[in-house]
Short mmCIF file of C-alpha atoms and ligand atoms in Angstrom, two decimals:
data_model
loop_
_atom_site.label_atom_id
_atom_site.label_comp_id
_atom_site.label_asym_id
_atom_site.label_seq_id
_atom_site.Cartn_x
_atom_site.Cartn_y
_atom_site.Cartn_z
CA MET A 28 108.00 -68.85 -134.09
CA SER A 29 110.39 -70.84 -136.59
CA ASN A 30 110.40 -69.96 -140.01
CA VAL A 31 111.59 -73.26 -141.60
CA SER A 32 108.94 -75.51 -143.20
CA MET A 33 108.17 -79.09 -142.64
CA LYS A 34 109.67 -79.85 -146.02
CA GLU A 35 112.68 -77.83 -145.44
CA ILE A 36 112.99 -80.44 -142.36
CA VAL A 37 112.17 -83.48 -144.41
CA ASN A 38 114.71 -82.54 -147.18
CA LEU A 39 117.48 -82.01 -144.63
CA CYS A 40 117.00 -85.24 -142.95
CA GLN A 41 116.64 -87.53 -146.16
CA ASN A 42 119.65 -85.60 -147.85
CA ARG A 43 121.84 -85.39 -144.90
CA TRP A 44 121.28 -89.20 -143.39
CA PHE A 45 119.25 -88.14 -140.37
CA VAL A 46 115.97 -89.83 -141.30
CA PHE A 47 114.93 -92.06 -143.98
CA GLN A 48 111.66 -93.73 -145.11
CA GLY A 49 111.44 -97.00 -143.80
CA SER A 50 111.82 -100.15 -146.17
CA GLU A 51 112.57 -97.77 -149.04
CA ILE A 52 113.94 -100.52 -151.76
CA TYR A 53 110.34 -102.14 -151.37
CA GLY A 54 108.53 -98.84 -151.88
CA TRP A 55 108.13 -97.89 -148.17
CA LEU A 56 106.03 -98.78 -145.48
CA ALA A 57 103.61 -95.96 -144.87
CA ASN A 58 104.63 -93.79 -141.65
CA ALA A 59 107.67 -96.38 -140.75
CA TRP A 60 111.04 -94.07 -140.68
CA ASP A 61 114.58 -95.36 -140.32
CA TYR A 62 117.27 -92.90 -138.43
CA GLY A 63 120.57 -92.79 -140.46
CA PRO A 64 123.92 -92.49 -139.47
CA TYR A 65 123.48 -88.48 -137.85
CA GLY A 66 120.18 -89.47 -137.11
CA SER A 67 120.72 -92.15 -134.56
CA LEU A 68 123.97 -90.23 -132.98
CA LEU A 69 121.28 -87.03 -132.48
CA LYS A 70 118.61 -89.36 -130.87
CA GLU A 71 121.43 -91.04 -128.89
CA ASN A 72 122.60 -87.46 -127.57
CA ILE A 73 119.05 -86.38 -126.56
CA LYS A 74 118.44 -89.57 -124.50
CA ASN A 75 121.96 -89.62 -122.86
CA LEU A 76 121.72 -85.99 -121.96
CA TRP A 77 117.80 -86.82 -120.51
CA ILE A 78 119.21 -89.74 -118.52
CA LYS A 79 121.99 -87.63 -117.32
CA GLU A 80 119.92 -84.77 -116.44
CA PHE A 81 117.12 -86.96 -114.70
CA VAL A 82 119.01 -89.64 -113.28
CA GLN A 83 122.95 -89.41 -112.95
CA LYS A 84 122.57 -85.91 -111.46
CA ARG A 85 119.95 -86.48 -109.07
CA ASP A 86 120.00 -89.19 -106.03
CA ASP A 87 116.31 -89.70 -106.06
CA MET A 88 116.06 -91.46 -109.36
CA MET A 89 116.84 -94.80 -110.97
CA LEU A 90 116.75 -96.18 -114.43
CA GLN A 91 115.08 -99.50 -115.73
CA ASP A 92 114.41 -101.29 -118.75
CA ALA A 93 111.28 -103.27 -118.74
CA ALA A 94 110.53 -105.65 -122.09
CA ILE A 95 107.93 -104.51 -124.73
CA LEU A 96 105.88 -107.42 -124.57
CA MET A 97 104.27 -107.78 -121.22
CA ASN A 98 101.47 -110.17 -119.68
CA SER A 99 98.32 -108.89 -121.01
CA GLN A 100 96.57 -108.51 -117.76
CA VAL A 101 98.99 -105.38 -117.44
CA TRP A 102 96.65 -103.84 -120.36
CA VAL A 103 93.69 -104.85 -118.32
CA ALA A 104 94.39 -103.11 -115.62
CA SER A 105 95.73 -100.07 -116.89
CA GLY A 106 92.56 -99.63 -118.89
CA HIS A 107 94.06 -99.50 -121.94
CA VAL A 108 92.45 -102.75 -123.38
CA TRP A 109 88.95 -100.99 -122.77
CA GLY A 110 89.91 -97.27 -123.07
CA PHE A 111 92.71 -96.46 -124.85
CA SER A 112 91.00 -95.55 -128.34
CA ASP A 113 90.38 -92.50 -130.28
CA PRO A 114 87.29 -91.44 -132.15
CA LEU A 115 87.52 -92.77 -135.53
CA ILE A 116 85.00 -91.24 -138.71
CA ASP A 117 84.88 -92.31 -142.13
CA ASP A 118 83.86 -90.34 -145.23
CA LYS A 119 81.69 -92.64 -146.85
CA ASN A 120 82.43 -90.69 -150.21
CA THR A 121 86.31 -91.22 -150.12
CA LYS A 122 86.59 -94.14 -147.64
CA GLU A 123 89.25 -92.01 -145.78
CA ARG A 124 89.28 -92.35 -142.23
CA PHE A 125 89.81 -89.48 -139.64
CA ARG A 126 90.08 -88.80 -135.73
CA ALA A 127 86.76 -87.06 -135.15
CA ASP A 128 88.18 -84.88 -132.55
CA LYS A 129 91.25 -83.74 -134.32
CA LEU A 130 88.86 -82.40 -137.33
CA LEU A 131 86.76 -80.53 -134.53
CA GLU A 132 89.92 -79.15 -133.12
CA GLU A 133 90.58 -77.46 -136.49
CA LEU A 134 87.24 -76.27 -136.71
CA ILE A 135 87.49 -74.79 -133.31
CA SER A 136 90.85 -72.88 -134.15
CA GLU A 137 89.19 -71.71 -137.46
CA MET A 138 86.33 -70.33 -135.08
CA TRP A 139 88.72 -68.95 -132.81
CA ASP A 140 90.34 -66.89 -135.24
CA LYS A 141 87.02 -65.51 -136.53
CA ALA A 142 85.92 -64.90 -132.99
CA SER A 143 85.75 -60.93 -132.84
CA THR A 144 85.13 -60.19 -129.03
CA LEU A 145 87.06 -61.33 -126.09
CA GLN A 146 84.02 -63.21 -124.76
CA ASP A 147 83.70 -65.13 -128.05
CA LYS A 148 87.45 -66.19 -127.92
CA TYR A 149 87.12 -67.29 -124.43
CA TRP A 150 83.69 -69.36 -125.29
CA VAL A 151 85.48 -71.13 -128.13
CA SER A 152 88.71 -71.63 -126.06
CA ASN A 153 86.66 -73.70 -123.84
CA LEU A 154 85.39 -76.14 -126.33
CA VAL A 155 87.33 -79.52 -125.78
CA PRO A 156 86.18 -82.01 -128.27
CA GLU A 157 88.30 -84.87 -126.70
CA SER A 158 86.08 -84.72 -123.87
CA TRP A 159 82.77 -85.04 -125.76
CA SER A 160 80.76 -88.07 -126.31
CA LEU A 161 81.11 -90.01 -129.63
CA GLU A 162 77.36 -88.94 -130.34
CA LYS A 163 78.13 -85.34 -129.37
CA GLN A 164 81.22 -85.36 -131.86
CA THR A 165 79.11 -87.00 -134.77
CA GLU A 166 76.53 -84.58 -134.03
CA VAL A 167 78.65 -81.17 -134.19
CA MET A 168 80.58 -82.79 -137.01
CA ARG A 169 77.27 -82.95 -139.27
CA TRP A 170 75.52 -79.89 -137.77
CA GLU A 171 78.83 -77.91 -138.57
CA SER A 172 79.13 -79.60 -142.14
CA VAL A 173 82.72 -80.01 -141.27
CA LYS A 174 84.67 -80.79 -144.65
CA ASN A 175 87.23 -83.60 -145.56
CA PRO A 176 90.22 -81.78 -144.93
CA ASN A 177 91.84 -83.81 -147.83
CA THR A 178 89.15 -82.85 -150.59
CA TRP A 179 87.35 -80.00 -149.15
CA GLU A 180 84.16 -81.58 -150.80
CA SER A 181 81.20 -82.52 -149.63
CA TRP A 182 81.01 -85.23 -147.01
CA ASP A 183 79.37 -88.20 -145.86
CA TRP A 184 80.45 -88.90 -142.36
CA THR A 185 79.76 -92.08 -140.48
CA ASP A 186 78.97 -92.03 -136.92
CA ALA A 187 81.91 -91.51 -134.72
CA LYS A 188 83.23 -94.78 -133.26
CA LYS A 189 85.81 -96.17 -130.80
CA PHE A 190 89.23 -97.33 -132.59
CA ASN A 191 91.60 -99.24 -129.98
CA LEU A 192 95.07 -97.79 -130.73
CA MET A 193 96.79 -101.11 -129.30
CA PHE A 194 98.96 -103.24 -131.68
CA LYS A 195 97.97 -106.84 -131.22
CA THR A 196 100.35 -109.72 -131.98
CA HIS A 197 100.55 -113.75 -130.90
CA GLN A 198 102.82 -115.39 -128.68
CA TRP A 199 103.54 -118.93 -128.83
CA VAL A 200 102.89 -120.98 -132.07
CA THR A 201 99.12 -121.11 -132.39
CA ASP A 202 97.05 -117.89 -133.42
CA ASP A 203 94.22 -118.59 -130.92
CA THR A 204 93.34 -115.62 -128.62
CA GLY A 205 94.33 -117.26 -125.70
CA ALA A 206 97.94 -116.32 -126.75
CA GLU A 207 97.23 -112.81 -128.13
CA ILE A 208 99.48 -110.39 -126.66
CA PHE A 209 100.11 -106.65 -127.48
CA LEU A 210 103.15 -104.15 -128.13
CA ARG A 211 103.36 -102.08 -125.20
CA PRO A 212 101.59 -98.56 -126.20
CA GLU A 213 103.92 -96.64 -123.33
CA THR A 214 106.97 -97.62 -121.34
CA ALA A 215 105.13 -96.14 -118.00
CA GLN A 216 103.29 -99.53 -117.04
CA GLY A 217 106.74 -101.51 -117.03
CA ILE A 218 107.53 -99.34 -114.02
CA PHE A 219 104.21 -99.42 -112.09
CA VAL A 220 104.60 -103.46 -112.50
CA ASN A 221 108.01 -103.30 -110.88
CA PHE A 222 107.33 -101.05 -108.11
CA ALA A 223 107.04 -103.74 -105.61
CA ASN A 224 110.82 -104.94 -106.93
CA ILE A 225 112.36 -101.73 -107.02
CA LEU A 226 110.98 -100.68 -103.46
CA ARG A 227 112.55 -104.07 -102.26
CA SER A 228 115.97 -104.00 -103.92
CA SER A 229 116.63 -100.58 -103.59
CA ARG A 230 115.33 -99.90 -100.14
CA ARG A 231 114.43 -96.15 -101.06
CA LYS A 232 112.36 -94.31 -99.20
CA ILE A 233 109.46 -91.99 -100.99
CA PRO A 234 110.06 -89.58 -102.72
CA PHE A 235 112.05 -91.48 -105.44
CA GLY A 236 111.43 -92.16 -109.02
CA VAL A 237 112.20 -94.26 -112.10
CA ALA A 238 112.95 -93.30 -115.75
CA GLN A 239 112.69 -95.66 -118.78
CA VAL A 240 113.36 -95.04 -122.33
CA GLY A 241 112.11 -97.36 -124.96
CA LYS A 242 109.73 -98.09 -127.99
CA ALA A 243 106.10 -97.62 -127.81
CA PHE A 244 103.43 -98.53 -130.84
CA ARG A 245 99.98 -97.09 -131.51
CA ASN A 246 97.99 -97.73 -134.38
CA GLU A 247 97.30 -94.13 -134.86
CA ILE A 248 94.33 -93.44 -137.20
CA THR A 249 96.04 -90.22 -138.64
CA PRO A 250 99.82 -90.43 -138.21
CA GLY A 251 101.64 -87.71 -140.11
CA ASN A 252 103.46 -84.79 -140.27
CA PHE A 253 106.82 -86.73 -140.67
CA ILE A 254 107.97 -88.08 -137.29
CA PHE A 255 105.72 -85.82 -135.08
CA ARG A 256 103.09 -88.66 -134.75
CA THR A 257 104.11 -92.17 -135.84
CA ARG A 258 102.99 -95.91 -134.87
CA GLU A 259 106.39 -96.66 -133.51
CA PHE A 260 108.06 -94.28 -131.74
CA GLU A 261 110.33 -94.00 -128.58
CA GLN A 262 109.43 -92.29 -125.25
CA MET A 263 111.31 -91.20 -122.11
CA GLU A 264 108.87 -91.63 -118.96
CA ILE A 265 109.32 -90.91 -115.38
CA GLU A 266 107.29 -91.98 -112.91
CA TYR A 267 107.88 -90.24 -109.50
CA PHE A 268 106.27 -91.60 -106.52
CA CYS A 269 105.50 -89.21 -103.62
CA GLU A 270 103.33 -89.22 -100.58
CA PRO A 271 99.46 -88.39 -101.16
CA GLY A 272 98.85 -84.62 -100.73
CA LYS A 273 102.81 -83.75 -101.53
CA ASP A 274 101.42 -84.42 -105.47
CA LEU A 275 100.79 -80.91 -106.11
CA GLU A 276 104.01 -79.01 -105.18
CA THR A 277 105.81 -82.58 -106.61
CA HIS A 278 103.87 -81.73 -109.93
CA ALA A 279 105.27 -78.14 -109.86
CA GLN A 280 108.73 -79.06 -109.16
CA TRP A 281 108.67 -81.49 -112.31
CA LYS A 282 107.29 -78.63 -114.57
CA GLN A 283 110.38 -76.78 -113.49
CA ALA A 284 112.90 -79.31 -113.92
CA CYS A 285 111.56 -80.35 -117.69
CA ARG A 286 111.44 -76.50 -118.33
CA GLU A 287 115.29 -76.30 -117.38
CA PHE A 288 115.96 -79.20 -119.59
CA LEU A 289 114.61 -77.61 -122.74
CA LEU A 290 115.74 -74.27 -122.17
CA ASP A 291 119.27 -74.89 -120.60
CA THR A 292 120.42 -78.19 -121.82
CA LEU A 293 118.87 -78.49 -124.84
CA LYS A 294 118.90 -74.69 -125.66
CA ILE A 295 115.32 -74.75 -127.11
CA LYS A 296 114.01 -71.20 -127.81
CA GLU A 297 111.56 -69.99 -124.89
CA GLU A 298 109.38 -68.32 -127.29
CA ASN A 299 108.55 -71.64 -129.03
CA LEU A 300 107.44 -73.37 -125.88
CA ARG A 301 104.20 -72.69 -124.00
CA PHE A 302 103.06 -74.78 -120.79
CA ARG A 303 99.15 -75.26 -121.01
CA ASP A 304 97.57 -76.46 -117.87
CA HIS A 305 94.45 -78.88 -118.21
CA GLU A 306 91.33 -77.24 -117.15
CA ALA A 307 89.04 -79.06 -114.71
CA ASP A 308 86.91 -80.47 -117.65
CA GLU A 309 89.74 -81.48 -119.84
CA LEU A 310 91.62 -83.47 -116.80
CA SER A 311 91.22 -87.19 -116.55
CA HIS A 312 89.14 -88.37 -113.65
CA TYR A 313 92.00 -89.72 -111.57
CA SER A 314 94.32 -86.89 -112.38
CA ASN A 315 94.84 -83.66 -109.82
CA ALA A 316 96.48 -81.92 -112.26
CA THR A 317 98.04 -82.21 -115.83
CA THR A 318 100.48 -79.88 -117.85
CA ASP A 319 101.17 -80.37 -121.78
CA ILE A 320 104.18 -78.41 -122.66
CA GLU A 321 103.67 -77.37 -126.27
CA TYR A 322 105.80 -76.34 -128.95
CA MET A 323 105.31 -74.16 -131.88
CA PHE A 324 105.76 -76.48 -134.36
CA PRO A 325 105.52 -75.13 -138.27
CA PHE A 326 102.13 -76.63 -138.46
CA GLY A 327 101.08 -74.83 -135.00
CA TRP A 328 101.29 -75.46 -131.41
CA TRP A 329 101.20 -79.05 -130.52
CA GLU A 330 101.95 -81.12 -127.20
CA LEU A 331 105.83 -82.02 -126.85
CA TRP A 332 105.81 -83.36 -123.06
CA GLY A 333 103.11 -84.29 -120.89
CA ILE A 334 103.09 -83.89 -116.96
CA ALA A 335 100.49 -85.56 -115.29
CA ASP A 336 99.62 -85.78 -111.42
CA ARG A 337 98.29 -89.56 -111.69
CA THR A 338 97.45 -89.96 -107.91
CA ASP A 339 97.41 -93.38 -106.82
CA PHE A 340 95.23 -94.45 -109.89
CA ASP A 341 97.79 -96.96 -111.50
CA LEU A 342 99.22 -98.54 -108.30
CA LYS A 343 95.67 -99.19 -107.28
CA ALA A 344 94.61 -100.37 -110.56
CA HIS A 345 97.37 -103.07 -110.41
CA MET A 346 97.01 -103.92 -107.17
CA LYS A 347 93.24 -104.63 -107.58
CA GLU A 348 94.21 -107.07 -110.73
CA SER A 349 97.23 -108.70 -109.70
CA LYS A 350 96.06 -108.70 -105.81
CA GLN A 351 99.61 -108.02 -104.65
CA ASP A 352 100.37 -105.20 -102.27
CA LEU A 353 101.66 -102.20 -103.75
CA SER A 354 101.64 -99.95 -100.72
CA TYR A 355 104.39 -98.17 -99.43
CA PHE A 356 105.39 -98.29 -95.65
CA ASP A 357 106.75 -94.92 -94.42
CA PRO A 358 109.44 -95.64 -91.36
CA VAL A 359 109.20 -92.07 -90.22
CA ASN A 360 105.62 -91.51 -89.69
CA ASN A 361 105.18 -95.11 -89.04
CA LYS A 362 102.43 -95.21 -91.78
CA LYS A 363 101.05 -97.17 -94.81
CA TYR A 364 99.76 -95.57 -97.66
CA ILE A 365 99.50 -96.03 -101.63
CA PRO A 366 102.05 -93.51 -103.33
CA TYR A 367 100.73 -90.79 -105.67
CA VAL A 368 102.83 -90.49 -108.88
CA ILE A 369 103.72 -87.46 -111.21
CA GLU A 370 104.50 -88.91 -114.70
CA PRO A 371 106.53 -86.43 -116.88
CA SER A 372 106.56 -88.28 -120.36
CA VAL A 373 107.92 -87.21 -123.43
CA GLY A 374 108.32 -88.39 -126.86
CA LEU A 375 112.16 -88.81 -127.74
CA THR A 376 111.69 -88.91 -131.58
CA ARG A 377 109.24 -85.88 -131.22
CA LEU A 378 111.63 -84.26 -129.12
CA PHE A 379 114.17 -85.04 -131.64
CA LEU A 380 111.84 -83.39 -134.32
CA VAL A 381 111.93 -80.41 -132.00
CA THR A 382 115.72 -79.74 -131.80
CA LEU A 383 115.80 -79.86 -135.81
CA ILE A 384 113.30 -77.21 -136.28
CA ASP A 385 114.56 -75.18 -133.10
CA SER A 386 118.27 -75.20 -134.68
CA TYR A 387 117.34 -74.88 -138.26
CA THR A 388 118.86 -71.12 -139.09
CA ILE A 389 118.86 -69.51 -142.28
CA GLU A 390 121.72 -66.64 -142.36
CA GLN A 391 122.70 -64.23 -144.87
CA LYS A 392 126.41 -63.76 -144.51
CA TRP A 393 128.69 -61.93 -147.19
CA GLU A 394 125.60 -61.53 -149.76
CA GLU A 395 125.32 -65.50 -149.53
CA THR A 396 122.62 -67.62 -147.95
CA ARG A 397 124.05 -70.04 -145.44
CA ASN A 398 121.56 -72.97 -143.86
CA TYR A 399 122.98 -74.50 -140.87
CA LEU A 400 121.81 -76.40 -137.61
CA LYS A 401 122.57 -74.33 -134.53
CA LEU A 402 122.67 -77.27 -132.33
CA ASP A 403 123.80 -77.31 -128.93
CA PRO A 404 127.47 -78.81 -129.22
CA LYS A 405 126.36 -81.54 -126.70
CA ILE A 406 123.62 -82.91 -128.88
CA ALA A 407 125.68 -82.17 -132.51
CA PRO A 408 125.69 -85.76 -133.90
CA ILE A 409 129.33 -85.15 -134.79
CA LYS A 410 131.53 -82.96 -132.66
CA VAL A 411 134.44 -82.40 -134.83
CA TRP A 412 135.34 -82.81 -138.48
CA VAL A 413 138.67 -83.39 -139.39
CA LEU A 414 139.85 -82.13 -143.02
CA PRO A 415 143.25 -81.99 -144.73
CA VAL A 416 143.27 -78.91 -147.19
CA VAL A 417 144.49 -81.74 -149.69
CA LYS A 418 143.77 -85.40 -149.78
CA LYS A 419 147.63 -86.08 -150.24
CA ILE A 420 148.52 -85.01 -146.80
CA SER A 421 146.61 -88.00 -145.21
CA ASP A 422 149.60 -89.00 -143.38
CA ILE A 423 149.87 -86.26 -141.17
CA ALA A 424 145.93 -85.93 -141.05
CA LYS A 425 145.01 -89.44 -140.09
CA PRO A 426 146.77 -89.40 -137.00
CA ILE A 427 145.13 -86.03 -135.76
CA PHE A 428 141.88 -87.70 -136.47
CA LYS A 429 142.46 -90.71 -134.35
CA GLN A 430 143.72 -88.68 -131.62
CA LEU A 431 140.61 -86.65 -131.60
CA ALA A 432 138.44 -89.73 -131.94
CA GLU A 433 139.92 -90.94 -128.65
CA ASP A 434 137.48 -88.36 -127.03
CA PHE A 435 134.63 -87.33 -129.53
CA VAL A 436 132.64 -88.39 -132.44
CA CYS A 437 134.52 -87.14 -135.17
CA GLU A 438 134.55 -87.56 -139.28
CA TYR A 439 137.41 -87.28 -141.52
CA ASP A 440 136.79 -85.93 -145.11
CA ASP A 441 139.07 -85.14 -147.88
CA VAL A 442 136.73 -84.68 -150.71
CA TRP A 443 135.86 -81.51 -152.66
CA SER A 444 136.95 -78.09 -151.93
CA VAL A 445 137.57 -76.82 -148.32
CA GLY A 446 134.46 -74.33 -148.65
CA LYS A 447 131.96 -77.09 -149.87
CA ARG A 448 132.91 -79.13 -147.09
CA TYR A 449 132.17 -76.56 -144.29
CA ALA A 450 128.78 -76.14 -145.65
CA ARG A 451 128.08 -79.48 -145.62
CA PHE A 452 129.18 -79.96 -142.13
CA ASP A 453 127.50 -76.51 -141.17
CA GLU A 454 124.37 -78.03 -142.39
CA ILE A 455 124.51 -81.38 -140.43
CA GLY A 456 125.35 -78.99 -137.34
CA THR A 457 128.91 -79.95 -136.56
CA PRO A 458 130.29 -77.38 -133.81
CA PHE A 459 134.08 -77.78 -134.97
CA CYS A 460 135.87 -78.37 -137.96
CA VAL A 461 139.86 -78.89 -137.64
CA THR A 462 141.55 -78.10 -140.91
CA ILE A 463 145.13 -79.26 -141.48
CA ASP A 464 147.85 -78.04 -143.89
CA SER A 465 151.46 -78.78 -144.19
CA GLU A 466 152.44 -75.39 -143.36
CA ASN A 467 150.96 -75.16 -139.72
CA TYR A 468 151.71 -78.43 -139.48
CA ASP A 469 155.48 -77.82 -139.47
CA ALA A 470 154.65 -75.48 -136.58
CA TRP A 471 152.74 -78.28 -134.91
CA LYS A 472 149.42 -76.55 -135.15
CA VAL A 473 146.18 -77.03 -136.98
CA THR A 474 142.98 -74.53 -137.78
CA VAL A 475 139.97 -74.76 -135.61
CA ARG A 476 136.80 -73.13 -137.26
CA TYR A 477 133.91 -72.50 -135.41
CA ARG A 478 130.16 -73.35 -136.94
CA ASP A 479 128.40 -70.34 -135.81
CA SER A 480 130.89 -67.45 -136.19
CA MET A 481 132.81 -69.28 -138.76
CA GLU A 482 135.97 -67.60 -137.17
CA GLN A 483 139.11 -69.44 -137.26
CA GLU A 484 141.66 -70.01 -134.49
CA LEU A 485 145.25 -71.71 -134.94
CA ILE A 486 145.82 -74.22 -132.10
CA GLU A 487 148.40 -76.36 -131.09
CA ILE A 488 148.09 -79.86 -131.91
CA SER A 489 149.13 -81.17 -128.42
CA LYS A 490 146.36 -78.85 -126.90
CA LEU A 491 143.68 -80.07 -129.27
CA ASN A 492 141.67 -82.30 -127.43
CA GLU A 493 141.57 -80.19 -124.12
CA PHE A 494 140.86 -77.08 -126.26
CA ILE A 495 137.50 -78.75 -127.67
CA ARG A 496 136.58 -80.62 -124.50
CA VAL A 497 136.27 -77.61 -122.67
CA ARG A 498 134.29 -75.96 -125.42
CA LEU A 499 131.84 -78.90 -125.39
CA LYS A 500 130.89 -78.69 -121.93
N1 GAP B 626 102.36 -92.53 -120.11
C1 GAP B 626 101.68 -91.37 -120.59
C2 GAP B 626 101.69 -91.03 -121.94
O1 GAP B 626 101.85 -92.19 -122.77
P1 GAP B 626 101.08 -89.39 -124.13
O2 GAP B 626 100.45 -87.97 -123.79
O3 GAP B 626 100.15 -90.68 -124.74
O4 GAP B 626 100.83 -90.09 -122.46
C3 GAP B 626 103.40 -89.18 -124.10
O5 GAP B 626 102.53 -89.65 -124.62
C4 GAP B 626 104.34 -88.60 -124.94
O6 GAP B 626 104.94 -89.41 -125.94
C5 GAP B 626 103.60 -87.36 -125.79
O7 GAP B 626 103.64 -85.94 -125.49
C6 GAP B 626 104.45 -87.04 -126.98
O8 GAP B 626 105.54 -86.76 -127.20
C7 GAP B 626 104.83 -88.97 -127.44
N2 GAP B 626 104.08 -89.31 -128.22
C8 GAP B 626 102.72 -89.88 -128.05
N3 GAP B 626 102.27 -90.40 -128.99
C9 GAP B 626 103.04 -90.17 -130.06
C10 GAP B 626 102.96 -90.70 -131.58
N4 GAP B 626 102.41 -91.58 -131.80
N5 GAP B 626 104.11 -90.65 -132.17
C11 GAP B 626 105.34 -89.76 -131.71
N6 GAP B 626 105.34 -89.61 -130.20
C12 GAP B 626 104.20 -89.72 -129.50
#
């Protein structure tokens, strides 16, 4: 488990230009976050690696980018207009609003801690408030005297009611409901509605998949934990179409692919991850299998990535609503069917948070405490920091910066002592520093310093780019 607290992560993000509070000079907008210079680069690197692993390196995947604003009928067909809601409950005393199922989950986790026998623990772990009716959630909240988590005082709960998470807006110049549209709450539907287009234009044979990265919007009742749950966020989603009956084996393959991406590509620590298969009573009515990859955040185990076998539910729903044929003709077996789909869906901004937490390292070295981000060099926002030991040798240092910047994202810094600068670059997770001094420069050499070991090596300037390129692989 990571020992870092959320406070340390938030401080790092705000002090080191990763994430800022949105609209800060106007007193902020609650739960809106802006990604600063290093945050944008880190997020972009994670996204590009995801595209590389899941699209570029596979011959069965394609990338698309659908519009955020879609015809409202899309959300009627997908079930979001009527069904995309969370159970909202108000404390009449304080007028605060909460998600009833989340308060009940906290209660259940306390019950699990207190359960003394294996049998009791098993019984508690099978309680899934998310699947309970609103009446049952209200009844249990009252029966168990669940407290307001902010005040820990007496409560007076309203009945739990459905709260739709869709953000509404208006298209065209009038405010009438005919022009009402939604900001998409997920990117996935953009893939389903393009299924026929993709099939026609790409002439792909099933199985194949389509990937998409983009913004999604949900009017969350209880956003929070920094960028963990926000109202505006980015998703990276895949819809992988397969033959009915082959869905369970395809689901297992995607579980493995996502696991490899987290462990081998992003180098997330294995002990901080767990794969939780949904039990029958937690599964959506249309799903044959769903797995949540959960991460051990400083505030507990929470979902990072969902991998759902959604059968033919979405394509069928869009066929019914749009009256278009979204079936597939299999030329080999000469049969027509509606494909099943496996959907691995992860929040880019949530994965960004995971990489920060997971790489945050506090180390005792030479009686000093060192904090740094042990990010995999592939995702580090700045790959090389170029620093002349003294400001006045910029005439020899600047050309070296230019040479490196041809190939890598670099920064140049000649302020403060070298030691102070190293500490700052380490905190941002920069894997290499290139230090230039006149003496070594006369021998056409510079010093490369490694972030993790803090060791240093003299390298010929003509071989510098290749030296770093090899180590970034
Ligand atoms: N199309 C399926 C879908 O959207 P989901 O479980 O609602 O499924 C998928 O979302 C992923 O998107 C989650 O596992 C999480 O990583 C991310 N996510 C969902 N809601 C989020 C929010 N409010 N803020 C940040 N990330 C969110």
